[in-house]
Amino acid sequence: MMASQLPKDIITYLSTLQSDVFNELYAQPAPCIAVFRGLPNLAKHYVMRLLFIDKSIAQNIFNSWLQSGNGDIHRQAMNNLRDLQILIGLPKNNSFILNPIFKKHLKICLLGGAHPGLLGGYSSSNKSQNLSLQFLEQYASERWDSLLKFLVGSTSTSKGVSSVVPEVVAHSNLMEDGALTASGFQFLLSSRQTQVWQFLLYYLKFLQSTNDAEIIQILQLLFLLNFCVLGNGYPLEGLSLAQIELLQTLREFGLVYQKSRRDGIFYPTSLASNLINTVSSNNSAPSMSMRSYESFGVGSIVVETNFRVYAYTDNPLQIALLGLFCQLKYRFPNMIVGLLTRASAREAFLKGILANQLVEFLTHNAHKEMLQGKPVLPPTVVDQLFLWEQETGRLSYTDGVLYNQFQSQTDYQMLRDYAASSGHLLMDNDEKRVMVVTRGGHDDVKRFYKQHK
């Protein structure tokens, strides 16, 4: 699975699950409020309109809430709610109701109620000693950097990762035959939060290949961690065996801190508490902001107009990152000298790295002397990177689904017109009755065809 094909946020990931798992997932308040927050605005509006209505709502009433010209966002909102089993259709009278389990626990989150805690009564332990945010941040950074160093093949640190890391990597496409793949390179250059999200997705898929039954409990725990307070300790009591086992894995990833396996108190770090809220909900490329690599050190890179790059570092991970797009020339005890060439940049672009990612990376880590200049990077270098990128983009590829063998010209024209009006049509041929729609719009077009054929 390519990194670009991974679900970009928690809502997209949940939409890929089987419909029979949602009632168990929504049995706790935390997943309900987290899912609600991740919905598009119109979908949230529909949920709030239905939250205090016990009767089913007919389809034509939904349509009456819309202004003309908003049919696309209405269909998208309805599809999201149906995919997440929040909205349940009643075929007999063409109406909908809110999932009663989701409805019950969302009310608890919004109004308070059945439990002493807003999110199910799970609160920090009175026996715990609060830890400083600086300590937790340093711990999370060290643990995650150990995982990244394992990916770049640092033998001195590969022993510092848990046994589950090689197993997850083996089930992903980050490495192949001991070497990083294109997805692995782009993974390393993504922001810290994007990395955590993607690696957790690989981990969840690894668990699904071994034990489907634990996925819901694990998702419930991830949602719960999102609402924990940084610095507070939380007891293991009330967690299932699967969730406690997951905590040990998250401890190795740096998402939670626990003094020892026998200690009954754990402390979430910022990697866990920000996971659900900060995952990007757009289709832009992952950021190469190196704020995620605190050990890299802002102010360590110098870029000259002759395309030479100097980096004051001796860290294997940092050197490997520079080697993704630079031709490394010399290595000194505390400095690396590289050269940006057409060949090295092209190699990076073919691996899925973008020119704006390289510019952002170099700008964020620019030496303090470079920061005094405006712009920070030499314009000749920036312009040349984008020109080199354009050389690789003369052809663009888009995943699509082919529709052919229509029974009549009327069926073909009806579906073609709908796909074109909804923005899903990529190509059509009236003579051969052939059309191609985007992969993302395939489900919508197929649903429309079934309803009108």
GROMACS .gro file of C-alpha atoms in nm:
model
  453
    1MET     CA    1   0.000   0.000   0.000
    2MET     CA    2   0.149   0.331  -0.103
    3ALA     CA    3   0.156   0.608   0.155
    4SER     CA    4  -0.050   0.827  -0.077
    5GLN     CA    5  -0.321   0.561  -0.073
    6LEU     CA    6  -0.347   0.553   0.305
    7PRO     CA    7  -0.658   0.713   0.454
    8LYS     CA    8  -0.574   1.076   0.512
    9ASP     CA    9  -0.772   1.105   0.836
   10ILE     CA   10  -0.963   0.902   1.093
   11ILE     CA   11  -1.297   0.952   0.918
   12THR     CA   12  -1.166   0.811   0.592
   13TYR     CA   13  -1.015   0.515   0.776
   14LEU     CA   14  -1.337   0.435   0.963
   15SER     CA   15  -1.525   0.443   0.633
   16THR     CA   16  -1.320   0.142   0.522
   17LEU     CA   17  -1.435  -0.076   0.814
   18GLN     CA   18  -1.718  -0.328   0.799
   19SER     CA   19  -2.058  -0.188   0.892
   20ASP     CA   20  -2.109  -0.436   1.177
   21VAL     CA   21  -1.826  -0.291   1.390
   22PHE     CA   22  -1.967   0.057   1.444
   23ASN     CA   23  -2.222  -0.022   1.713
   24GLU     CA   24  -1.944  -0.161   1.931
   25LEU     CA   25  -1.719   0.135   1.850
   26TYR     CA   26  -1.991   0.385   1.942
   27ALA     CA   27  -2.053   0.211   2.275
   28GLN     CA   28  -1.823   0.471   2.437
   29PRO     CA   29  -1.863   0.849   2.428
   30ALA     CA   30  -1.504   0.932   2.320
   31PRO     CA   31  -1.529   0.780   1.968
   32CYS     CA   32  -1.866   0.949   1.914
   33ILE     CA   33  -1.749   1.302   1.988
   34ALA     CA   34  -1.422   1.248   1.799
   35VAL     CA   35  -1.604   1.121   1.490
   36PHE     CA   36  -1.854   1.407   1.514
   37ARG     CA   37  -1.571   1.661   1.520
   38GLY     CA   38  -1.418   1.507   1.210
   39LEU     CA   39  -1.735   1.527   0.999
   40PRO     CA   40  -1.782   1.789   0.726
   41ASN     CA   41  -1.980   2.093   0.837
   42LEU     CA   42  -2.298   1.994   0.657
   43ALA     CA   43  -2.287   1.643   0.804
   44LYS     CA   44  -2.248   1.795   1.152
   45HIS     CA   45  -2.550   2.014   1.078
   46TYR     CA   46  -2.761   1.711   0.989
   47VAL     CA   47  -2.653   1.528   1.307
   48MET     CA   48  -2.743   1.824   1.528
   49ARG     CA   49  -3.082   1.858   1.360
   50LEU     CA   50  -3.160   1.493   1.425
   51LEU     CA   51  -3.001   1.459   1.769
   52PHE     CA   52  -3.317   1.544   1.965
   53ILE     CA   53  -3.570   1.398   1.720
   54ASP     CA   54  -3.692   1.047   1.795
   55LYS     CA   55  -3.885   0.998   1.471
   56SER     CA   56  -3.741   0.910   1.133
   57ILE     CA   57  -3.691   1.191   0.881
   58ALA     CA   58  -3.801   1.146   0.520
   59GLN     CA   59  -3.556   1.199   0.235
   60ASN     CA   60  -3.757   1.489   0.093
   61ILE     CA   61  -3.721   1.675   0.424
   62PHE     CA   62  -3.343   1.647   0.396
   63ASN     CA   63  -3.367   1.787   0.046
   64SER     CA   64  -3.576   2.081   0.168
   65TRP     CA   65  -3.291   2.191   0.396
   66LEU     CA   66  -3.068   2.257   0.095
   67GLN     CA   67  -3.025   2.565  -0.116
   68SER     CA   68  -3.013   2.516  -0.491
   69GLY     CA   69  -2.672   2.424  -0.630
   70ASN     CA   70  -2.554   2.240  -0.319
   71GLY     CA   71  -2.643   1.890  -0.432
   72ASP     CA   72  -2.280   1.770  -0.439
   73ILE     CA   73  -2.199   1.861  -0.079
   74HIS     CA   74  -2.536   1.717   0.029
   75ARG     CA   75  -2.460   1.381  -0.135
   76GLN     CA   76  -2.110   1.383   0.016
   77ALA     CA   77  -2.247   1.454   0.364
   78MET     CA   78  -2.511   1.181   0.333
   79ASN     CA   79  -2.253   0.932   0.206
   80ASN     CA   80  -2.023   1.011   0.499
   81LEU     CA   81  -2.300   0.961   0.752
   82ARG     CA   82  -2.411   0.634   0.592
   83ASP     CA   83  -2.057   0.499   0.557
   84LEU     CA   84  -1.995   0.565   0.927
   85GLN     CA   85  -2.329   0.409   1.022
   86ILE     CA   86  -2.435   0.735   1.189
   87LEU     CA   87  -2.736   0.765   0.963
   88ILE     CA   88  -2.944   0.450   0.921
   89GLY     CA   89  -3.176   0.425   0.624
   90LEU     CA   90  -3.527   0.284   0.647
   91PRO     CA   91  -3.605   0.153   0.296
   92LYS     CA   92  -3.979   0.103   0.358
   93ASN     CA   93  -4.061   0.472   0.376
   94ASN     CA   94  -3.738   0.619   0.232
   95SER     CA   95  -3.641   0.788   0.558
   96PHE     CA   96  -3.348   0.804   0.798
   97ILE     CA   97  -3.279   0.795   1.171
   98LEU     CA   98  -2.966   0.855   1.374
   99ASN     CA   99  -2.789   0.546   1.502
  100PRO     CA  100  -2.939   0.518   1.853
  101ILE     CA  101  -2.609   0.410   2.013
  102PHE     CA  102  -2.419   0.698   1.853
  103LYS     CA  103  -2.701   0.934   1.945
  104LYS     CA  104  -2.702   0.828   2.311
  105HIS     CA  105  -2.330   0.869   2.369
  106LEU     CA  106  -2.298   1.191   2.168
  107LYS     CA  107  -2.562   1.339   2.398
  108ILE     CA  108  -2.351   1.235   2.697
  109CYS     CA  109  -2.054   1.420   2.551
  110LEU     CA  110  -2.251   1.734   2.473
  111LEU     CA  111  -2.478   1.746   2.777
  112GLY     CA  112  -2.311   1.530   3.043
  113GLY     CA  113  -2.509   1.251   3.200
  114ALA     CA  114  -2.473   0.890   3.290
  115HIS     CA  115  -2.107   0.892   3.400
  116PRO     CA  116  -1.907   1.115   3.634
  117GLY     CA  117  -1.662   1.191   3.352
  118LEU     CA  118  -1.771   1.351   3.026
  119LEU     CA  119  -1.599   1.079   2.823
  120GLY     CA  120  -1.712   0.773   3.011
  121GLY     CA  121  -1.573   0.837   3.356
  122TYR     CA  122  -1.207   0.778   3.263
  123SER     CA  123  -1.012   1.030   3.467
  124SER     CA  124  -0.659   1.079   3.589
  125SER     CA  125  -0.540   0.881   3.888
  126ASN     CA  126  -0.514   1.043   4.228
  127LYS     CA  127  -0.210   0.824   4.298
  128SER     CA  128  -0.016   0.954   3.998
  129GLN     CA  129   0.249   1.223   4.003
  130ASN     CA  130   0.218   1.475   3.722
  131LEU     CA  131   0.510   1.484   3.480
  132SER     CA  132   0.644   1.792   3.307
  133LEU     CA  133   0.547   1.850   2.945
  134GLN     CA  134   0.914   1.899   2.858
  135PHE     CA  135   1.001   1.552   2.989
  136LEU     CA  136   0.717   1.388   2.799
  137GLU     CA  137   0.807   1.574   2.479
  138GLN     CA  138   1.171   1.469   2.506
  139TYR     CA  139   1.072   1.107   2.573
  140ALA     CA  140   0.833   1.100   2.275
  141SER     CA  141   1.097   1.251   2.045
  142GLU     CA  142   1.366   1.004   2.152
  143ARG     CA  143   1.141   0.700   2.107
  144TRP     CA  144   1.012   0.809   1.767
  145ASP     CA  145   1.361   0.897   1.645
  146SER     CA  146   1.468   0.543   1.738
  147LEU     CA  147   1.200   0.409   1.505
  148LEU     CA  148   1.310   0.640   1.223
  149LYS     CA  149   1.675   0.544   1.269
  150PHE     CA  150   1.574   0.181   1.236
  151LEU     CA  151   1.414   0.265   0.901
  152VAL     CA  152   1.732   0.424   0.767
  153GLY     CA  153   1.930   0.118   0.875
  154SER     CA  154   2.128   0.248   1.171
  155THR     CA  155   2.259  -0.074   1.329
  156SER     CA  156   2.349   0.109   1.647
  157THR     CA  157   1.986   0.192   1.721
  158SER     CA  158   1.790  -0.092   1.564
  159LYS     CA  159   1.820  -0.283   1.891
  160GLY     CA  160   1.640   0.003   2.065
  161VAL     CA  161   1.304  -0.063   1.899
  162SER     CA  162   1.049  -0.320   2.005
  163SER     CA  163   1.002  -0.645   1.817
  164VAL     CA  164   0.670  -0.523   1.676
  165VAL     CA  165   0.839  -0.251   1.468
  166PRO     CA  166   1.014  -0.491   1.225
  167GLU     CA  167   0.689  -0.689   1.196
  168VAL     CA  168   0.487  -0.379   1.108
  169VAL     CA  169   0.752  -0.260   0.863
  170ALA     CA  170   0.749  -0.604   0.700
  171HIS     CA  171   0.371  -0.574   0.643
  172SER     CA  172   0.401  -0.219   0.506
  173ASN     CA  173   0.582  -0.102   0.197
  174LEU     CA  174   0.824   0.129   0.378
  175MET     CA  175   1.113  -0.110   0.324
  176GLU     CA  176   1.189  -0.386   0.077
  177ASP     CA  177   1.487  -0.622   0.099
  178GLY     CA  178   1.633  -0.410   0.377
  179ALA     CA  179   1.618  -0.084   0.177
  180LEU     CA  180   1.373   0.206   0.190
  181THR     CA  181   1.109   0.217  -0.083
  182ALA     CA  182   0.965   0.531  -0.243
  183SER     CA  183   0.694   0.534   0.024
  184GLY     CA  184   0.959   0.498   0.291
  185PHE     CA  185   1.149   0.802   0.164
  186GLN     CA  186   0.838   1.016   0.157
  187PHE     CA  187   0.742   0.885   0.502
  188LEU     CA  188   1.072   1.012   0.644
  189LEU     CA  189   1.015   1.357   0.496
  190SER     CA  190   0.661   1.393   0.628
  191SER     CA  191   0.576   1.589   0.941
  192ARG     CA  192   0.598   1.408   1.272
  193GLN     CA  193   0.221   1.387   1.319
  194THR     CA  194   0.171   1.254   0.965
  195GLN     CA  195   0.435   0.990   1.031
  196VAL     CA  196   0.265   0.876   1.351
  197TRP     CA  197  -0.072   0.854   1.179
  198GLN     CA  198   0.061   0.656   0.884
  199PHE     CA  199   0.259   0.416   1.101
  200LEU     CA  200  -0.043   0.355   1.323
  201LEU     CA  201  -0.244   0.273   1.011
  202TYR     CA  202   0.019   0.018   0.912
  203TYR     CA  203   0.004  -0.119   1.265
  204LEU     CA  204  -0.377  -0.145   1.259
  205LYS     CA  205  -0.365  -0.328   0.927
  206PHE     CA  206  -0.103  -0.560   1.072
  207LEU     CA  207  -0.336  -0.633   1.364
  208GLN     CA  208  -0.629  -0.688   1.128
  209SER     CA  209  -0.426  -0.957   0.955
  210THR     CA  210  -0.379  -1.134   1.289
  211ASN     CA  211  -0.685  -1.057   1.503
  212ASP     CA  212  -0.983  -0.856   1.381
  213ALA     CA  213  -1.160  -0.871   1.717
  214GLU     CA  214  -0.914  -0.634   1.886
  215ILE     CA  215  -0.943  -0.350   1.635
  216ILE     CA  216  -1.248  -0.189   1.797
  217GLN     CA  217  -1.097  -0.193   2.145
  218ILE     CA  218  -0.778  -0.043   2.008
  219LEU     CA  219  -0.966   0.232   1.824
  220GLN     CA  220  -1.160   0.310   2.141
  221LEU     CA  221  -0.833   0.350   2.329
  222LEU     CA  222  -0.685   0.579   2.061
  223PHE     CA  223  -0.995   0.798   2.077
  224LEU     CA  224  -0.974   0.799   2.456
  225LEU     CA  225  -0.608   0.905   2.454
  226ASN     CA  226  -0.703   1.200   2.237
  227PHE     CA  227  -0.901   1.351   2.527
  228CYS     CA  228  -0.645   1.289   2.801
  229VAL     CA  229  -0.465   1.584   2.959
  230LEU     CA  230  -0.091   1.607   2.895
  231GLY     CA  231   0.113   1.561   3.211
  232ASN     CA  232  -0.158   1.372   3.399
  233GLY     CA  233  -0.124   1.004   3.484
  234TYR     CA  234  -0.406   0.759   3.408
  235PRO     CA  235  -0.469   0.415   3.562
  236LEU     CA  236  -0.478   0.088   3.371
  237GLU     CA  237  -0.792  -0.019   3.556
  238GLY     CA  238  -1.092  -0.037   3.330
  239LEU     CA  239  -0.889  -0.116   3.019
  240SER     CA  240  -0.918  -0.451   2.845
  241LEU     CA  241  -0.623  -0.688   2.802
  242ALA     CA  242  -0.600  -0.592   2.435
  243GLN     CA  243  -0.586  -0.223   2.526
  244ILE     CA  244  -0.319  -0.280   2.792
  245GLU     CA  245  -0.116  -0.476   2.538
  246LEU     CA  246  -0.153  -0.189   2.292
  247LEU     CA  247  -0.029   0.057   2.554
  248GLN     CA  248   0.298  -0.137   2.571
  249THR     CA  249   0.336  -0.098   2.195
  250LEU     CA  250   0.244   0.272   2.206
  251ARG     CA  251   0.501   0.309   2.483
  252GLU     CA  252   0.768   0.186   2.241
  253PHE     CA  253   0.645   0.430   1.976
  254GLY     CA  254   0.659   0.723   2.220
  255LEU     CA  255   0.284   0.784   2.232
  256VAL     CA  256   0.259   0.706   2.604
  257TYR     CA  257   0.508   0.700   2.890
  258GLN     CA  258   0.510   0.432   3.158
  259LYS     CA  259   0.787   0.397   3.414
  260SER     CA  260   0.778   0.018   3.383
  261ARG     CA  261   0.551  -0.253   3.246
  262ARG     CA  262   0.433  -0.330   3.598
  263ASP     CA  263   0.348   0.029   3.678
  264GLY     CA  264  -0.029   0.079   3.680
  265ILE     CA  265  -0.008   0.442   3.564
  266PHE     CA  266   0.060   0.572   3.213
  267TYR     CA  267   0.106   0.924   3.075
  268PRO     CA  268  -0.002   1.016   2.718
  269THR     CA  269   0.239   1.232   2.518
  270SER     CA  270   0.159   1.496   2.259
  271LEU     CA  271   0.193   1.235   1.981
  272ALA     CA  272  -0.116   1.057   2.114
  273SER     CA  273  -0.321   1.352   2.234
  274ASN     CA  274  -0.291   1.535   1.901
  275LEU     CA  275  -0.331   1.232   1.677
  276ILE     CA  276  -0.702   1.259   1.593
  277ASN     CA  277  -0.721   1.639   1.583
  278THR     CA  278  -0.412   1.725   1.381
  279VAL     CA  279  -0.421   1.469   1.101
  280SER     CA  280  -0.462   1.665   0.778
  281SER     CA  281  -0.810   1.659   0.630
  282ASN     CA  282  -0.712   1.786   0.289
  283ASN     CA  283  -0.547   1.633  -0.011
  284SER     CA  284  -0.229   1.836  -0.002
  285ALA     CA  285   0.107   1.668   0.013
  286PRO     CA  286   0.250   1.593   0.357
  287SER     CA  287   0.453   1.876   0.503
  288MET     CA  288   0.829   1.840   0.525
  289SER     CA  289   0.840   2.067   0.827
  290MET     CA  290   1.126   1.942   1.039
  291ARG     CA  291   0.977   2.067   1.361
  292SER     CA  292   0.912   1.698   1.404
  293TYR     CA  293   1.285   1.636   1.412
  294GLU     CA  294   1.382   1.846   1.711
  295SER     CA  295   1.723   1.681   1.723
  296PHE     CA  296   1.801   1.812   1.372
  297GLY     CA  297   1.836   2.160   1.511
  298VAL     CA  298   1.704   2.473   1.343
  299GLY     CA  299   1.993   2.666   1.187
  300SER     CA  300   2.212   2.378   1.074
  301ILE     CA  301   2.188   2.404   0.692
  302VAL     CA  302   2.353   2.649   0.454
  303VAL     CA  303   2.257   2.659   0.084
  304GLU     CA  304   2.478   2.850  -0.161
  305THR     CA  305   2.397   2.986  -0.504
  306ASN     CA  306   2.631   2.726  -0.657
  307PHE     CA  307   2.391   2.455  -0.527
  308ARG     CA  308   2.626   2.339  -0.251
  309VAL     CA  309   2.456   2.238   0.075
  310TYR     CA  310   2.635   2.238   0.410
  311ALA     CA  311   2.478   2.074   0.716
  312TYR     CA  312   2.632   2.085   1.064
  313THR     CA  313   2.538   1.737   1.185
  314ASP     CA  314   2.676   1.390   1.242
  315ASN     CA  315   2.342   1.216   1.306
  316PRO     CA  316   2.285   0.912   1.077
  317LEU     CA  317   1.914   0.993   1.040
  318GLN     CA  318   1.982   1.351   0.941
  319ILE     CA  319   2.253   1.247   0.695
  320ALA     CA  320   2.015   0.996   0.537
  321LEU     CA  321   1.751   1.268   0.497
  322LEU     CA  322   1.994   1.495   0.316
  323GLY     CA  323   2.098   1.206   0.096
  324LEU     CA  324   1.742   1.179  -0.032
  325PHE     CA  325   1.788   1.481  -0.258
  326CYS     CA  326   2.157   1.576  -0.237
  327GLN     CA  327   2.467   1.415  -0.376
  328LEU     CA  328   2.683   1.385  -0.062
  329LYS     CA  329   3.041   1.488  -0.135
  330TYR     CA  330   3.236   1.518   0.189
  331ARG     CA  331   3.186   1.416   0.550
  332PHE     CA  332   3.364   1.582   0.841
  333PRO     CA  333   3.328   1.509   1.215
  334ASN     CA  334   3.049   1.764   1.256
  335MET     CA  335   2.956   1.866   0.903
  336ILE     CA  336   2.827   1.719   0.576
  337VAL     CA  337   2.884   1.878   0.235
  338GLY     CA  338   2.642   1.794  -0.044
  339LEU     CA  339   2.553   1.913  -0.392
  340LEU     CA  340   2.207   1.967  -0.536
  341THR     CA  341   2.218   1.830  -0.889
  342ARG     CA  342   1.962   1.759  -1.156
  343ALA     CA  343   2.017   1.386  -1.111
  344SER     CA  344   1.983   1.391  -0.730
  345ALA     CA  345   1.674   1.612  -0.742
  346ARG     CA  346   1.516   1.400  -1.016
  347GLU     CA  347   1.578   1.087  -0.811
  348ALA     CA  348   1.394   1.248  -0.519
  349PHE     CA  349   1.103   1.358  -0.739
  350LEU     CA  350   1.063   1.009  -0.883
  351LYS     CA  351   1.033   0.880  -0.527
  352GLY     CA  352   0.733   1.106  -0.469
  353ILE     CA  353   0.907   1.397  -0.298
  354LEU     CA  354   0.788   1.741  -0.413
  355ALA     CA  355   0.988   2.055  -0.481
  356ASN     CA  356   0.789   2.259  -0.231
  357GLN     CA  357   0.870   1.995   0.033
  358LEU     CA  358   1.241   2.037  -0.035
  359VAL     CA  359   1.212   2.417  -0.020
  360GLU     CA  360   1.020   2.399   0.309
  361PHE     CA  361   1.276   2.159   0.455
  362LEU     CA  362   1.573   2.374   0.358
  363THR     CA  363   1.402   2.695   0.472
  364HIS     CA  364   1.300   2.564   0.812
  365ASN     CA  365   1.649   2.432   0.886
  366ALA     CA  366   1.838   2.727   0.739
  367HIS     CA  367   2.138   2.862   0.930
  368LYS     CA  368   2.080   3.177   1.137
  369GLU     CA  369   2.297   3.376   0.897
  370MET     CA  370   2.074   3.271   0.606
  371LEU     CA  371   1.762   3.370   0.800
  372GLN     CA  372   1.878   3.732   0.788
  373GLY     CA  373   1.839   3.734   0.410
  374LYS     CA  374   1.513   3.783   0.222
  375PRO     CA  375   1.437   3.541   0.071
  376VAL     CA  376   1.608   3.283   0.290
  377LEU     CA  377   1.709   3.048   0.008
  378PRO     CA  378   1.884   3.166  -0.309
  379PRO     CA  379   1.614   3.226  -0.572
  380THR     CA  380   1.823   3.048  -0.836
  381VAL     CA  381   1.818   2.728  -0.629
  382VAL     CA  382   1.445   2.746  -0.557
  383ASP     CA  383   1.355   2.818  -0.920
  384GLN     CA  384   1.579   2.540  -1.047
  385LEU     CA  385   1.419   2.286  -0.810
  386PHE     CA  386   1.075   2.367  -0.950
  387LEU     CA  387   1.204   2.352  -1.307
  388TRP     CA  388   1.357   2.010  -1.243
  389GLU     CA  389   1.028   1.897  -1.093
  390GLN     CA  390   0.836   2.013  -1.401
  391GLU     CA  391   1.057   1.794  -1.617
  392THR     CA  392   0.918   1.488  -1.440
  393GLY     CA  393   0.556   1.606  -1.463
  394ARG     CA  394   0.500   1.616  -1.838
  395LEU     CA  395   0.256   1.328  -1.798
  396SER     CA  396   0.009   1.294  -1.512
  397TYR     CA  397  -0.160   0.974  -1.400
  398THR     CA  398  -0.502   0.949  -1.240
  399ASP     CA  399  -0.660   0.633  -1.104
  400GLY     CA  400  -0.995   0.565  -1.267
  401VAL     CA  401  -1.271   0.310  -1.317
  402LEU     CA  402  -1.383   0.203  -1.666
  403TYR     CA  403  -1.756   0.180  -1.750
  404ASN     CA  404  -1.855   0.000  -2.070
  405GLN     CA  405  -2.102  -0.251  -2.214
  406PHE     CA  406  -2.407  -0.030  -2.155
  407GLN     CA  407  -2.735  -0.190  -2.254
  408SER     CA  408  -2.860   0.123  -2.431
  409GLN     CA  409  -2.749   0.465  -2.542
  410THR     CA  410  -2.994   0.618  -2.296
  411ASP     CA  411  -2.827   0.446  -1.998
  412TYR     CA  412  -2.487   0.558  -2.120
  413GLN     CA  413  -2.589   0.922  -2.167
  414MET     CA  414  -2.767   0.934  -1.831
  415LEU     CA  415  -2.464   0.807  -1.641
  416ARG     CA  416  -2.218   1.014  -1.843
  417ASP     CA  417  -2.413   1.334  -1.777
  418TYR     CA  418  -2.434   1.260  -1.405
  419ALA     CA  419  -2.061   1.182  -1.380
  420ALA     CA  420  -1.978   1.502  -1.569
  421SER     CA  421  -2.208   1.720  -1.356
  422SER     CA  422  -2.065   1.578  -1.033
  423GLY     CA  423  -1.705   1.626  -1.146
  424HIS     CA  424  -1.618   1.255  -1.159
  425LEU     CA  425  -1.584   1.213  -1.537
  426LEU     CA  426  -1.229   1.171  -1.670
  427MET     CA  427  -1.291   1.051  -2.027
  428ASP     CA  428  -1.582   0.945  -2.248
  429ASN     CA  429  -1.637   0.807  -2.599
  430ASP     CA  430  -1.994   0.830  -2.729
  431GLU     CA  431  -1.936   0.603  -3.026
  432LYS     CA  432  -1.806   0.314  -2.817
  433ARG     CA  433  -2.021   0.391  -2.510
  434VAL     CA  434  -1.715   0.398  -2.289
  435MET     CA  435  -1.644   0.631  -1.999
  436VAL     CA  436  -1.389   0.655  -1.718
  437VAL     CA  437  -1.464   0.809  -1.379
  438THR     CA  438  -1.233   0.892  -1.091
  439ARG     CA  439  -1.174   0.619  -0.836
  440GLY     CA  440  -1.301   0.849  -0.564
  441GLY     CA  441  -1.627   0.908  -0.749
  442HIS     CA  442  -1.682   0.545  -0.846
  443ASP     CA  443  -1.905   0.461  -0.547
  444ASP     CA  444  -2.121   0.770  -0.603
  445VAL     CA  445  -2.165   0.698  -0.977
  446LYS     CA  446  -2.235   0.330  -0.914
  447ARG     CA  447  -2.496   0.417  -0.650
  448PHE     CA  448  -2.666   0.658  -0.892
  449TYR     CA  449  -2.673   0.396  -1.169
  450LYS     CA  450  -2.831   0.133  -0.946
  451GLN     CA  451  -3.101   0.376  -0.840
  452HIS     CA  452  -3.193   0.485  -1.194
  453LYS     CA  453  -3.128   0.192  -1.423
   0.00000   0.00000   0.00000
